[in-house]
Tab-separated table of C-alpha atoms in Angstrom:
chain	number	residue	atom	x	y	z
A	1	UNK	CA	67.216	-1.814	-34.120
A	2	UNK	CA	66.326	-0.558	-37.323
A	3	UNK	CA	64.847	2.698	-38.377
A	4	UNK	CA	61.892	1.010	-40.281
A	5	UNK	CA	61.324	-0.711	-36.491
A	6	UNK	CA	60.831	1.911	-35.186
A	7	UNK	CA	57.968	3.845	-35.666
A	8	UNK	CA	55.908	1.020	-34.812
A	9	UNK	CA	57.437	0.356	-32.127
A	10	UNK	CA	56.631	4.500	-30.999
A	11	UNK	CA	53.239	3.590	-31.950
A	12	UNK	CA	52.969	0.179	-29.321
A	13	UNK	CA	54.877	2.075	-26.646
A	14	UNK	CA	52.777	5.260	-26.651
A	15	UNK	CA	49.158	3.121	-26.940
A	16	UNK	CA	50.824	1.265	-24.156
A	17	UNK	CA	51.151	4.572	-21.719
A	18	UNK	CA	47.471	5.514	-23.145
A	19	UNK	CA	46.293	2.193	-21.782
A	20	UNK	CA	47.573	2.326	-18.956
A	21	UNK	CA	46.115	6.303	-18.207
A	22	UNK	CA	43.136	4.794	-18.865
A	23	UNK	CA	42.956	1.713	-17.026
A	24	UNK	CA	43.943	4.082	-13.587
A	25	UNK	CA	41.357	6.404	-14.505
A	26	UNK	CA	38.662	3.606	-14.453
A	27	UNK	CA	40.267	2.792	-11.388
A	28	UNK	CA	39.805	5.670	-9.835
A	29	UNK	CA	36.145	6.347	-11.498
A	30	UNK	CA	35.539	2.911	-9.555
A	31	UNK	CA	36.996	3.091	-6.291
A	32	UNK	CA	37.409	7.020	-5.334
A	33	UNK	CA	34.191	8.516	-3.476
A	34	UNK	CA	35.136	12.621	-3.254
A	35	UNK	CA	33.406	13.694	-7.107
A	36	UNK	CA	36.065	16.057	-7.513
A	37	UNK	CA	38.554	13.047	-7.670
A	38	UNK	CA	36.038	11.312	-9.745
A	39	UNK	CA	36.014	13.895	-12.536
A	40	UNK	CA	40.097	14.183	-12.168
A	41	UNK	CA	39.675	10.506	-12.734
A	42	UNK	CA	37.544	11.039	-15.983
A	43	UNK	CA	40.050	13.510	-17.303
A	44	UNK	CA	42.764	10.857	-16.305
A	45	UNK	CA	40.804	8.930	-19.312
A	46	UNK	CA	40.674	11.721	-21.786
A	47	UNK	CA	44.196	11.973	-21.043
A	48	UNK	CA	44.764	8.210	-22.057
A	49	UNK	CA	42.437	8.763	-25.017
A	50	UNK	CA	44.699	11.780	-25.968
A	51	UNK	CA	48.020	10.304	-26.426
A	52	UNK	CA	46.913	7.029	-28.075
A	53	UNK	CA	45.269	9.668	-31.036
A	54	UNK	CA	48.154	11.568	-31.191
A	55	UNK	CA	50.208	8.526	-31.497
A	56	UNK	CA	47.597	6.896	-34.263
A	57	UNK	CA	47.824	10.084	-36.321
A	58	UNK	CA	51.467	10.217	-36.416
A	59	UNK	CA	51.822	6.379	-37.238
A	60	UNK	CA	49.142	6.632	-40.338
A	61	UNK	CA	50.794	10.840	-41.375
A	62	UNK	CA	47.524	12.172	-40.726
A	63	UNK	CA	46.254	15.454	-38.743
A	64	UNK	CA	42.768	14.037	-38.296
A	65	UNK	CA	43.904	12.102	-34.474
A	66	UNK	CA	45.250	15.493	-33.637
A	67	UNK	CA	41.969	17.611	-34.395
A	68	UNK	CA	39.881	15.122	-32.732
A	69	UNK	CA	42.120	15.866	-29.569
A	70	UNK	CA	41.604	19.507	-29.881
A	71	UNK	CA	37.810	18.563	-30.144
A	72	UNK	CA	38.376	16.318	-26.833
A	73	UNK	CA	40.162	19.353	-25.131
A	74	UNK	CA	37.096	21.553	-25.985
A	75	UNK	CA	34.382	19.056	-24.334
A	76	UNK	CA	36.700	18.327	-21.668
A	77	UNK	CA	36.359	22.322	-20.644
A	78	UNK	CA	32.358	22.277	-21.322
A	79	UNK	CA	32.058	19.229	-19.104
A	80	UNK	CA	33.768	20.837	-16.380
A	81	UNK	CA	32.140	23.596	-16.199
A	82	UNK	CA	28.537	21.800	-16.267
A	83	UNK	CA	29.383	18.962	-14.055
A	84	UNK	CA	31.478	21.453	-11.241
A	85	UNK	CA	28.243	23.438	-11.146
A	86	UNK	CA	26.647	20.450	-10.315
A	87	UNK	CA	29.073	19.438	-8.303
A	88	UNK	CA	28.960	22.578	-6.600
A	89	UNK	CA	24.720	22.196	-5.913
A	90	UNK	CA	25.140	18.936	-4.470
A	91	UNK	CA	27.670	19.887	-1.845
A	92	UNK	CA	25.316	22.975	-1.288
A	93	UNK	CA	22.523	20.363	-0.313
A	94	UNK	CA	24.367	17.869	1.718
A	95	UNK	CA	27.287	19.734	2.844
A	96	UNK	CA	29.945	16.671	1.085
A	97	UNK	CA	31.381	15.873	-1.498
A	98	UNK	CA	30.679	12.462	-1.661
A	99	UNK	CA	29.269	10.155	-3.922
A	100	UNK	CA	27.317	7.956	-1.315
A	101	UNK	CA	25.463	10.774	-0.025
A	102	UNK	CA	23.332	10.355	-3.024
A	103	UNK	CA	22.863	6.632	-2.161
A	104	UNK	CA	19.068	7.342	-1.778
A	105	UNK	CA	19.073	7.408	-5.418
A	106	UNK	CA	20.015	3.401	-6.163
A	107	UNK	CA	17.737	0.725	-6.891
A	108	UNK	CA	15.381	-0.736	-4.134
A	109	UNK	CA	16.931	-4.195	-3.873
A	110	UNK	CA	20.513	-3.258	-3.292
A	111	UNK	CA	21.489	-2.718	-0.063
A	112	UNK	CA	22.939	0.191	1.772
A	113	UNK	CA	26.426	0.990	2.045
A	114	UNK	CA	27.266	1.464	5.240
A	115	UNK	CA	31.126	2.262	6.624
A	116	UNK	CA	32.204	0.336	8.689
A	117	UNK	CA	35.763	1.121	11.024
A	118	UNK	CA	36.428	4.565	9.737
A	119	UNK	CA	38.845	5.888	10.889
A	120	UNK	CA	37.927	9.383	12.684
A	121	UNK	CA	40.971	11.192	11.256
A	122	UNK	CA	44.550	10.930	9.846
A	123	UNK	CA	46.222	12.190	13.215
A	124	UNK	CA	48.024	9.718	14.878
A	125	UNK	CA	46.019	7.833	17.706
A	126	UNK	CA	46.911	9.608	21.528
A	127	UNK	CA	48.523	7.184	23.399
A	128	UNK	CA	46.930	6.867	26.984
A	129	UNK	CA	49.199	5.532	29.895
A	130	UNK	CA	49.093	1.988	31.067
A	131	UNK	CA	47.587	1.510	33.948
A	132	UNK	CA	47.087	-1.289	36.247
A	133	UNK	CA	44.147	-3.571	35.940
A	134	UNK	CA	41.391	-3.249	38.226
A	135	UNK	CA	38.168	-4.246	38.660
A	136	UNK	CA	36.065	-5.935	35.836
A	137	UNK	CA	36.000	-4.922	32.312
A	138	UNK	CA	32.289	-3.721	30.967
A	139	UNK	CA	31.464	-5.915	28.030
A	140	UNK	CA	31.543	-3.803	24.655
A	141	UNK	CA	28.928	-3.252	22.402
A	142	UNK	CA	30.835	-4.072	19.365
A	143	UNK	CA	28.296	-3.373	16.782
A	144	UNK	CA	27.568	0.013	17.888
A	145	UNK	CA	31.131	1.055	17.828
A	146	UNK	CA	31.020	0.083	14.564
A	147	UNK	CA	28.305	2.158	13.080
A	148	UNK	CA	27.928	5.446	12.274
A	149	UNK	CA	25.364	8.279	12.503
A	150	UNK	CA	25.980	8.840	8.129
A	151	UNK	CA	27.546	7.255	5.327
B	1	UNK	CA	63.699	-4.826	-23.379
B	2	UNK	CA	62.975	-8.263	-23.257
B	3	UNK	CA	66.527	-9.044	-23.953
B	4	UNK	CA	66.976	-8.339	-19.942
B	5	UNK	CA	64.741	-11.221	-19.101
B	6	UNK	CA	65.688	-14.550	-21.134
B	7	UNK	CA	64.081	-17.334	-19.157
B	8	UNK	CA	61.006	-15.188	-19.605
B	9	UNK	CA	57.838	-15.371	-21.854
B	10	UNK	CA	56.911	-11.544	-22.656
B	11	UNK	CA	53.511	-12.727	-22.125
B	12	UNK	CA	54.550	-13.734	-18.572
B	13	UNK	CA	55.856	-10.184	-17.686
B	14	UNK	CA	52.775	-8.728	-18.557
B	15	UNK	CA	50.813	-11.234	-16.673
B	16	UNK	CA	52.600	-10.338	-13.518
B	17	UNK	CA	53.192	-6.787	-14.440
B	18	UNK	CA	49.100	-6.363	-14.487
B	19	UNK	CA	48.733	-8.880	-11.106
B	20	UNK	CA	51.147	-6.113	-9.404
B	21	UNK	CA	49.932	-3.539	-11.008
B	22	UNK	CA	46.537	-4.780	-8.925
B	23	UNK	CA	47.802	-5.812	-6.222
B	24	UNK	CA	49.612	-2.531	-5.275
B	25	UNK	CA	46.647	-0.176	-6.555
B	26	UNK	CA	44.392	-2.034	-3.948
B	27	UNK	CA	46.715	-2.052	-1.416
B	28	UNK	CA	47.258	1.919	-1.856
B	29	UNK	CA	43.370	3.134	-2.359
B	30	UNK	CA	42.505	4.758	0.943
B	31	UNK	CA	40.643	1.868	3.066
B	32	UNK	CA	39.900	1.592	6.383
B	33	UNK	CA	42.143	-0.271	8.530
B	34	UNK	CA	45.241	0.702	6.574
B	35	UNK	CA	48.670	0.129	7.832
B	36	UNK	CA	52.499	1.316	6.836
B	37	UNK	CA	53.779	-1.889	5.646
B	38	UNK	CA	50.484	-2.396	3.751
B	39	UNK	CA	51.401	1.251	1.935
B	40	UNK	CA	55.379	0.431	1.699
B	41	UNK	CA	54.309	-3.457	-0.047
B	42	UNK	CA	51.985	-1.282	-2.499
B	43	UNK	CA	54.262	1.504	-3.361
B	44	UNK	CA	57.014	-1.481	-4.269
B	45	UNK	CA	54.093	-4.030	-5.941
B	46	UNK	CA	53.804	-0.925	-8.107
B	47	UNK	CA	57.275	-0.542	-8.697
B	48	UNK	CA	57.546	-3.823	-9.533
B	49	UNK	CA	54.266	-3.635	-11.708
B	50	UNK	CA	56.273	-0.277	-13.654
B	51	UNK	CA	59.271	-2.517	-13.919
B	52	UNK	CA	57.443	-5.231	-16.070
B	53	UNK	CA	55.448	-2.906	-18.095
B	54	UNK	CA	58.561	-1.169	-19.109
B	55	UNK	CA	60.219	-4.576	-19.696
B	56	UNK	CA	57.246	-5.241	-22.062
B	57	UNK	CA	58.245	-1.750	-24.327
B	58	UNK	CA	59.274	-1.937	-27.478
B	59	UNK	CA	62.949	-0.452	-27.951
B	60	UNK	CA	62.656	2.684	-29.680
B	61	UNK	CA	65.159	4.177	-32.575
B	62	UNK	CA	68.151	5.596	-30.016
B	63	UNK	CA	69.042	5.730	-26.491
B	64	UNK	CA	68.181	9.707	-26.364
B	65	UNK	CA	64.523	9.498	-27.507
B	66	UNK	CA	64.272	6.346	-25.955
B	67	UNK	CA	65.418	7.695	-22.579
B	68	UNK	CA	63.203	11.159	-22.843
B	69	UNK	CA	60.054	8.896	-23.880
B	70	UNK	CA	60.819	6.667	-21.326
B	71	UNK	CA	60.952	9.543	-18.316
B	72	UNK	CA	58.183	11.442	-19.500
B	73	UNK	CA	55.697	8.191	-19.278
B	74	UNK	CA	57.070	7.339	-16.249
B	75	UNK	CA	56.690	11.196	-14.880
B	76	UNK	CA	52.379	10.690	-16.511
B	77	UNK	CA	51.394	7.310	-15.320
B	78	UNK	CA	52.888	7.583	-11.928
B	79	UNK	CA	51.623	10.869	-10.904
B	80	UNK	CA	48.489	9.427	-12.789
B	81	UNK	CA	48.580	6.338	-10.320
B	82	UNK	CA	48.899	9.336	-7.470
B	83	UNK	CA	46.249	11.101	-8.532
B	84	UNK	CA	43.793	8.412	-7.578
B	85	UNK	CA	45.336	7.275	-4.314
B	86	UNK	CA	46.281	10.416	-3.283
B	87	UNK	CA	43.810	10.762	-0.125
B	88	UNK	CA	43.738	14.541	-0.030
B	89	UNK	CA	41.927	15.562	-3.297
B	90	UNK	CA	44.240	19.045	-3.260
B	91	UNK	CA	47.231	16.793	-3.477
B	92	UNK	CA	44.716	14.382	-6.315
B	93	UNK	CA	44.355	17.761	-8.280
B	94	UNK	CA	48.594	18.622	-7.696
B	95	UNK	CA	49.114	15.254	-9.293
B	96	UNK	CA	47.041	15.314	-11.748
B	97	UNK	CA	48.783	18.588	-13.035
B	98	UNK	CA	51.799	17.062	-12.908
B	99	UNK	CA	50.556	14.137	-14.860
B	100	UNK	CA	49.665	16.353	-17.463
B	101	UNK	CA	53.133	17.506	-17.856
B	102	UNK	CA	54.263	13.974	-18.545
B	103	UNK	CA	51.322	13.613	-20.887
B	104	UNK	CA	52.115	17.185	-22.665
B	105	UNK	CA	56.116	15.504	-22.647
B	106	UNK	CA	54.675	11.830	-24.673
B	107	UNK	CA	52.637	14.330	-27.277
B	108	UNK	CA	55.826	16.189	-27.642
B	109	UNK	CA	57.727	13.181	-28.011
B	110	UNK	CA	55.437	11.997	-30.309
B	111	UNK	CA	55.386	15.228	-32.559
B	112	UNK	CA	52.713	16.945	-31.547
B	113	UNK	CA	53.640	20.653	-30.752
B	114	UNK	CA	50.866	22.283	-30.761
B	115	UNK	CA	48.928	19.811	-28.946
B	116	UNK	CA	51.761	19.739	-26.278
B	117	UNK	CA	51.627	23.482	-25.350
B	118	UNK	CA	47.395	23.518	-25.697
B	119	UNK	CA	47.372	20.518	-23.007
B	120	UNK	CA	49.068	22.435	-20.629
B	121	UNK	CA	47.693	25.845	-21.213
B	122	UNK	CA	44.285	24.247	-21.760
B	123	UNK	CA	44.415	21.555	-18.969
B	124	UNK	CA	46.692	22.580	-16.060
B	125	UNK	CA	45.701	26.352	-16.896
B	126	UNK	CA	42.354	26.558	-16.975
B	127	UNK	CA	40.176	22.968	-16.117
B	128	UNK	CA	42.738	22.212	-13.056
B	129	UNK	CA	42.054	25.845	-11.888
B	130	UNK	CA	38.605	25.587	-12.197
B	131	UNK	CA	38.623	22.199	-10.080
B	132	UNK	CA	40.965	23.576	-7.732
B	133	UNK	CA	38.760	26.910	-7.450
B	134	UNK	CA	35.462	24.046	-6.767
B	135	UNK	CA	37.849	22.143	-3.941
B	136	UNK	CA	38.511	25.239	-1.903
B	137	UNK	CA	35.004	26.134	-1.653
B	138	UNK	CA	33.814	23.046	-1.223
B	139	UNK	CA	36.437	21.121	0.937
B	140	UNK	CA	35.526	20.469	4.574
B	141	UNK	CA	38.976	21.520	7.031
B	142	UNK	CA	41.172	18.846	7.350
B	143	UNK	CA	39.926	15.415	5.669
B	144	UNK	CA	36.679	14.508	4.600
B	145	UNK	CA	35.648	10.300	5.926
B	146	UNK	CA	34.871	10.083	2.476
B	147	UNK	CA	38.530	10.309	1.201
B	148	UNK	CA	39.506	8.053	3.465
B	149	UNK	CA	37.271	4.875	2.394
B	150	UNK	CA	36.687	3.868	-1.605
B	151	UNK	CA	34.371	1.982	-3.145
B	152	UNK	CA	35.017	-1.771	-3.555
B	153	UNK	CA	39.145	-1.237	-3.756
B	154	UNK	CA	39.678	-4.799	-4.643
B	155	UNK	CA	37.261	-5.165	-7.276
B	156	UNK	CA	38.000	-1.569	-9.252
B	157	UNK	CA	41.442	-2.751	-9.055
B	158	UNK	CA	41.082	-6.091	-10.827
B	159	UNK	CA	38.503	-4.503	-13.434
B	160	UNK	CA	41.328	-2.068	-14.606
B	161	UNK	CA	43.977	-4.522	-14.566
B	162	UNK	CA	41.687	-7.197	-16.437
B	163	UNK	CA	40.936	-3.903	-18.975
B	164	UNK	CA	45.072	-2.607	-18.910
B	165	UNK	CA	46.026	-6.847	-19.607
B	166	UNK	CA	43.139	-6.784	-22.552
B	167	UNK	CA	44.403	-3.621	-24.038
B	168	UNK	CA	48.376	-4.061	-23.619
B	169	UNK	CA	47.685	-7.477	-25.582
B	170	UNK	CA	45.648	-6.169	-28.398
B	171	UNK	CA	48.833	-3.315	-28.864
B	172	UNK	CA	50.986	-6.034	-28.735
B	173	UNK	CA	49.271	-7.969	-31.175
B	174	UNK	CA	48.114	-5.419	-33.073
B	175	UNK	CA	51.900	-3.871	-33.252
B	176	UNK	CA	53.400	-6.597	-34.045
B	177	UNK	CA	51.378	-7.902	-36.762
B	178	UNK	CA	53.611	-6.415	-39.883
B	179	UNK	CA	51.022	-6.027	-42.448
B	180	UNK	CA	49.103	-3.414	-39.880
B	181	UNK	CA	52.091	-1.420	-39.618
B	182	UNK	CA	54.629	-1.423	-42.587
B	183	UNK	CA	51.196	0.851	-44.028
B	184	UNK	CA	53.002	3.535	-45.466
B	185	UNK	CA	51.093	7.109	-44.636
B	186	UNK	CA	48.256	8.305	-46.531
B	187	UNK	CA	49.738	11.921	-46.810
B	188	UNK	CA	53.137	10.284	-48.767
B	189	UNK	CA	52.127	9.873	-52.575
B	190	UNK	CA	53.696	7.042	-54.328
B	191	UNK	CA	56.672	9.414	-55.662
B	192	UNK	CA	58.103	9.776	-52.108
B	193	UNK	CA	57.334	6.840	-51.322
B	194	UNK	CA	59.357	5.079	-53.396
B	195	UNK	CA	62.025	8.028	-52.711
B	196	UNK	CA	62.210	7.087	-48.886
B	197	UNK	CA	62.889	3.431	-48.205
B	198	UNK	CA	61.303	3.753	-44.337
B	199	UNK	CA	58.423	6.299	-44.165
B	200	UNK	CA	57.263	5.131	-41.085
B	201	UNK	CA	60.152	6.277	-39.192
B	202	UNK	CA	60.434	9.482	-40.012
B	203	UNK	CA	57.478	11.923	-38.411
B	204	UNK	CA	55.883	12.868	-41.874
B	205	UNK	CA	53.997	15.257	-40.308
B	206	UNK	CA	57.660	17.208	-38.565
B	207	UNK	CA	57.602	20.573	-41.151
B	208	UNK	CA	55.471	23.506	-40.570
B	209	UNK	CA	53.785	21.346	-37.816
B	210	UNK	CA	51.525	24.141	-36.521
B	211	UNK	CA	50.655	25.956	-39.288
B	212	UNK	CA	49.420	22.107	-41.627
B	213	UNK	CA	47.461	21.571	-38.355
B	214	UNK	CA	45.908	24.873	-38.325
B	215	UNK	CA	44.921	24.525	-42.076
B	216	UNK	CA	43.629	21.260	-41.472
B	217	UNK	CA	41.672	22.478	-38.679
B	218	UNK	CA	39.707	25.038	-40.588
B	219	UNK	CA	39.986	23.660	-43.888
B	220	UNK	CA	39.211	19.940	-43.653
B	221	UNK	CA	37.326	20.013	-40.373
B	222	UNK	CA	35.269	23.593	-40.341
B	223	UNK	CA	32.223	22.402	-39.509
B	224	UNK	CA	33.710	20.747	-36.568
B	225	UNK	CA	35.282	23.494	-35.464
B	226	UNK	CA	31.723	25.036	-35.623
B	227	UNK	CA	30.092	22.828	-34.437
B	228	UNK	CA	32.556	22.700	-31.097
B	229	UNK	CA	32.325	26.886	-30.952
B	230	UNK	CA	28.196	26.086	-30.436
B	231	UNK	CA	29.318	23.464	-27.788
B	232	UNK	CA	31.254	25.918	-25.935
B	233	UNK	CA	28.367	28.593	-26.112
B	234	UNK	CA	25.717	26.020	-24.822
B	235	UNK	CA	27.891	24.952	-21.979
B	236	UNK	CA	28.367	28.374	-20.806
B	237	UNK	CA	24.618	28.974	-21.143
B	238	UNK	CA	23.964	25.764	-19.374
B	239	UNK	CA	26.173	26.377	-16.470
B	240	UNK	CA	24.743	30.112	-15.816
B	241	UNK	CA	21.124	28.535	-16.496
B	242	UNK	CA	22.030	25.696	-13.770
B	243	UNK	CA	24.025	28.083	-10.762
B	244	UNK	CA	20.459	30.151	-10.996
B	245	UNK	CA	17.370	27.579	-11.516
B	246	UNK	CA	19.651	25.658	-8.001
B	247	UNK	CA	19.285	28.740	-5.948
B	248	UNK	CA	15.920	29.206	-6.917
B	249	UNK	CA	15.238	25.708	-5.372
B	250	UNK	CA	17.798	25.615	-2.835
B	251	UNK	CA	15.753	29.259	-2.004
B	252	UNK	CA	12.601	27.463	-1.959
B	253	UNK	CA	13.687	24.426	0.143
B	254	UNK	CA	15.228	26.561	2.511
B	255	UNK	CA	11.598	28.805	2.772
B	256	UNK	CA	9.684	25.166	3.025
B	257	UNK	CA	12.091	23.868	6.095
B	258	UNK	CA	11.521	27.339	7.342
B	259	UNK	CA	7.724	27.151	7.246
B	260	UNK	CA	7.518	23.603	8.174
B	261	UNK	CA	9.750	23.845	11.556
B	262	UNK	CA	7.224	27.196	12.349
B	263	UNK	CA	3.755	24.918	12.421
């Protein structure tokens, strides 16, 4: 390859890993529930946003990409600090960190999430002897195994 | 890269590279009802999914800077990929840091010093300590049923492939299209231009990196500088203003319960 090929192709590789930051942290801004992993998620993005400026201001020779990063850096740290406060109340109110605990808060016609099969904790399942069958089994009330006293 | 793959359109690659890419971020979000081959045919989707982005890379200029650029994005977007299905948000925040050692590695690769050292010091310093400080007060022992459920995995995983396939085409596009990118940089005047037959190779901005950024910084953009130094000042305002108006109210919730479980 060329020299002249590449600094472009620098530029396409780097926007490349910025995309893809980005695209995880919109994943994870999506999907994840715990708010601290949701603001980890929207730094993920900043992150994304970083590199693809950087990469921008060294394809066009210009130090304007790179202050706008410092700028990014700076409201990154002022958005922390609001939001963990924040972050902070709200677990002082409901005792969680989690986003659906604030569920009250959606619009009337959607419906409420509720978990279903959640798993009570990581630890592997105790594992009871077999023992003989005997006697009839009690039909189970499936849907209230299911449920869930909260979200 | 492509040169690897003949019988394959690059297009192709990055059409399954995104699918897997899906695919194996759904299948490693914490769900309920998750099992160990489920987890082992995500971690190698995404392998998979890494292998075909890669594949769709540009070669760079030589096999050192090609091989450092290469490890350092691998090093951000995979602990960036644990980050979010990491189900312990300790080990999210642990992987996050380390992402931004990958990231800090790309802006060093791409010539930006200062920028390199600040995202560390600034980042996984001082914001990842701060979240971290937040976690331990706040985390429940053991872990929360929260972190062990997401929101709509399926869905959140197809909107960020549809959004990484959208992007990764425009690049490619956008990359490839020669009159975009033979622009020769605005800093070279037309003497040195003409003196240097490939400008865009060389890093024009390589000499006295820190000190042209600094005097850009407070020459060219002073009022933003200014302007962010107010930011700062408000935020820290804010935040103290916030942590006491919320135990005022907490205070006064607490007093109402208090009075209401009494009658």
């Amino acid at each position: 390859m060329t020299p002249l090929a590449a600094a472009p192709a620098l530029l396409h590789d780097a926007l490349l890993v910025g995309a893809i930051l980005f695209a995880l942290g919109l994943v994870g801004i999506l999907a994840r529930r715990n708010l601290i992993v949701m603001f980890l998620s929207a730094e993920l993005m900043l992150q994304g946003i970083s590199v693809s400026l950087v990469a921008w201001s060294r394809h066009h020779g210009d130090f304007g990409g790179q202050v706008l990063v410092i700028l990014v850096l700076t409201v990154a740290a002022c958005e922390a600090a609001v939001a963990l406060v924040f972050v902070l109340q709200a677990f002082a109110r409901t005792g969680r960190l989690d986003a659906a605990a604030w569920q009250s808060l959606r619009e009337a016609t959607l419906p409420r999430a509720v978990d279903h099969a959640l798993p009570a904790s990581d630890a592997a399942p105790p594992r009871w002897p077999r023992l003989s069958t005997a006697g009839v089994e009690p039909a189970a009330d499936e849907e209230a195994a299911l449920e869930r006293e909260h979200v | 890269m492509t040169g690897l793959l003949p019988e394959l359109s690059p297009g192709l690659v990055l059409a399954g590279a995104v699918t897997a890419a899906a695919a194996s971020l759904w299948l490693l979000l914490p769900r309920s009802g998750e099992s160990r081959a489920a987890r082992w045919l995500g971690l190698a989707l995404g392998a998979a999914a890494l292998a075909g982005l890669v594949a769709t890379g540009r070669r760079l200029g030589g096999l050192g800077e090609e091989a450092v650029f290469l490890t350092v994005a691998l090093v951000a977007v995979i602990s960036g990929a644990a980050t979010i299905v990491t189900r312990s948000p300790v080990y999210s925040a642990i992987w996050f840091a380390l992402s931004l050692t990958g990231v800090s590695g790309v802006l060093l690769v791409l010539g930006a010093q200062f920028l390199g050292v600040a995202t560390i010091v600034v980042y996984a310093g001082a914001i990842l300590v701060m979240f971290l400080f937040v976690l331990m007060l706040a985390q429940p022992s053991g872990l929360a049923p929260y972190d062990r459920v997401s929101n709509e995995p399926l869905l959140s995983a197809v909107a960020g492939a549809v959004l990484l396939g959208l992007l990764s085409l425009a690049i490619g596009r956008l990359t490839s299209d020669t009159a975009c990118c033979a622009v020769a940089p605005r800093a070279a005047g037309p003497a040195t231009q003409a003196a240097a037959p490939a400008p865009s190779a060389v890093d024009p901005l390589a000499a006295d990196q820190v000190a042209r950024l600094g005097g850009e910084l407070f020459g060219r953009h002073l009022l933003a500088v200014e302007v962010a130094g107010v930011l700062l000042l408000v935020a820290l305002i804010g935040a103290i203003a916030a942590v006491a108006r919320g135990e005022a109210a907490l205070e006064d919730d607490r007093r109402l319960a208090a009075g209401g479980g009494r009658r």
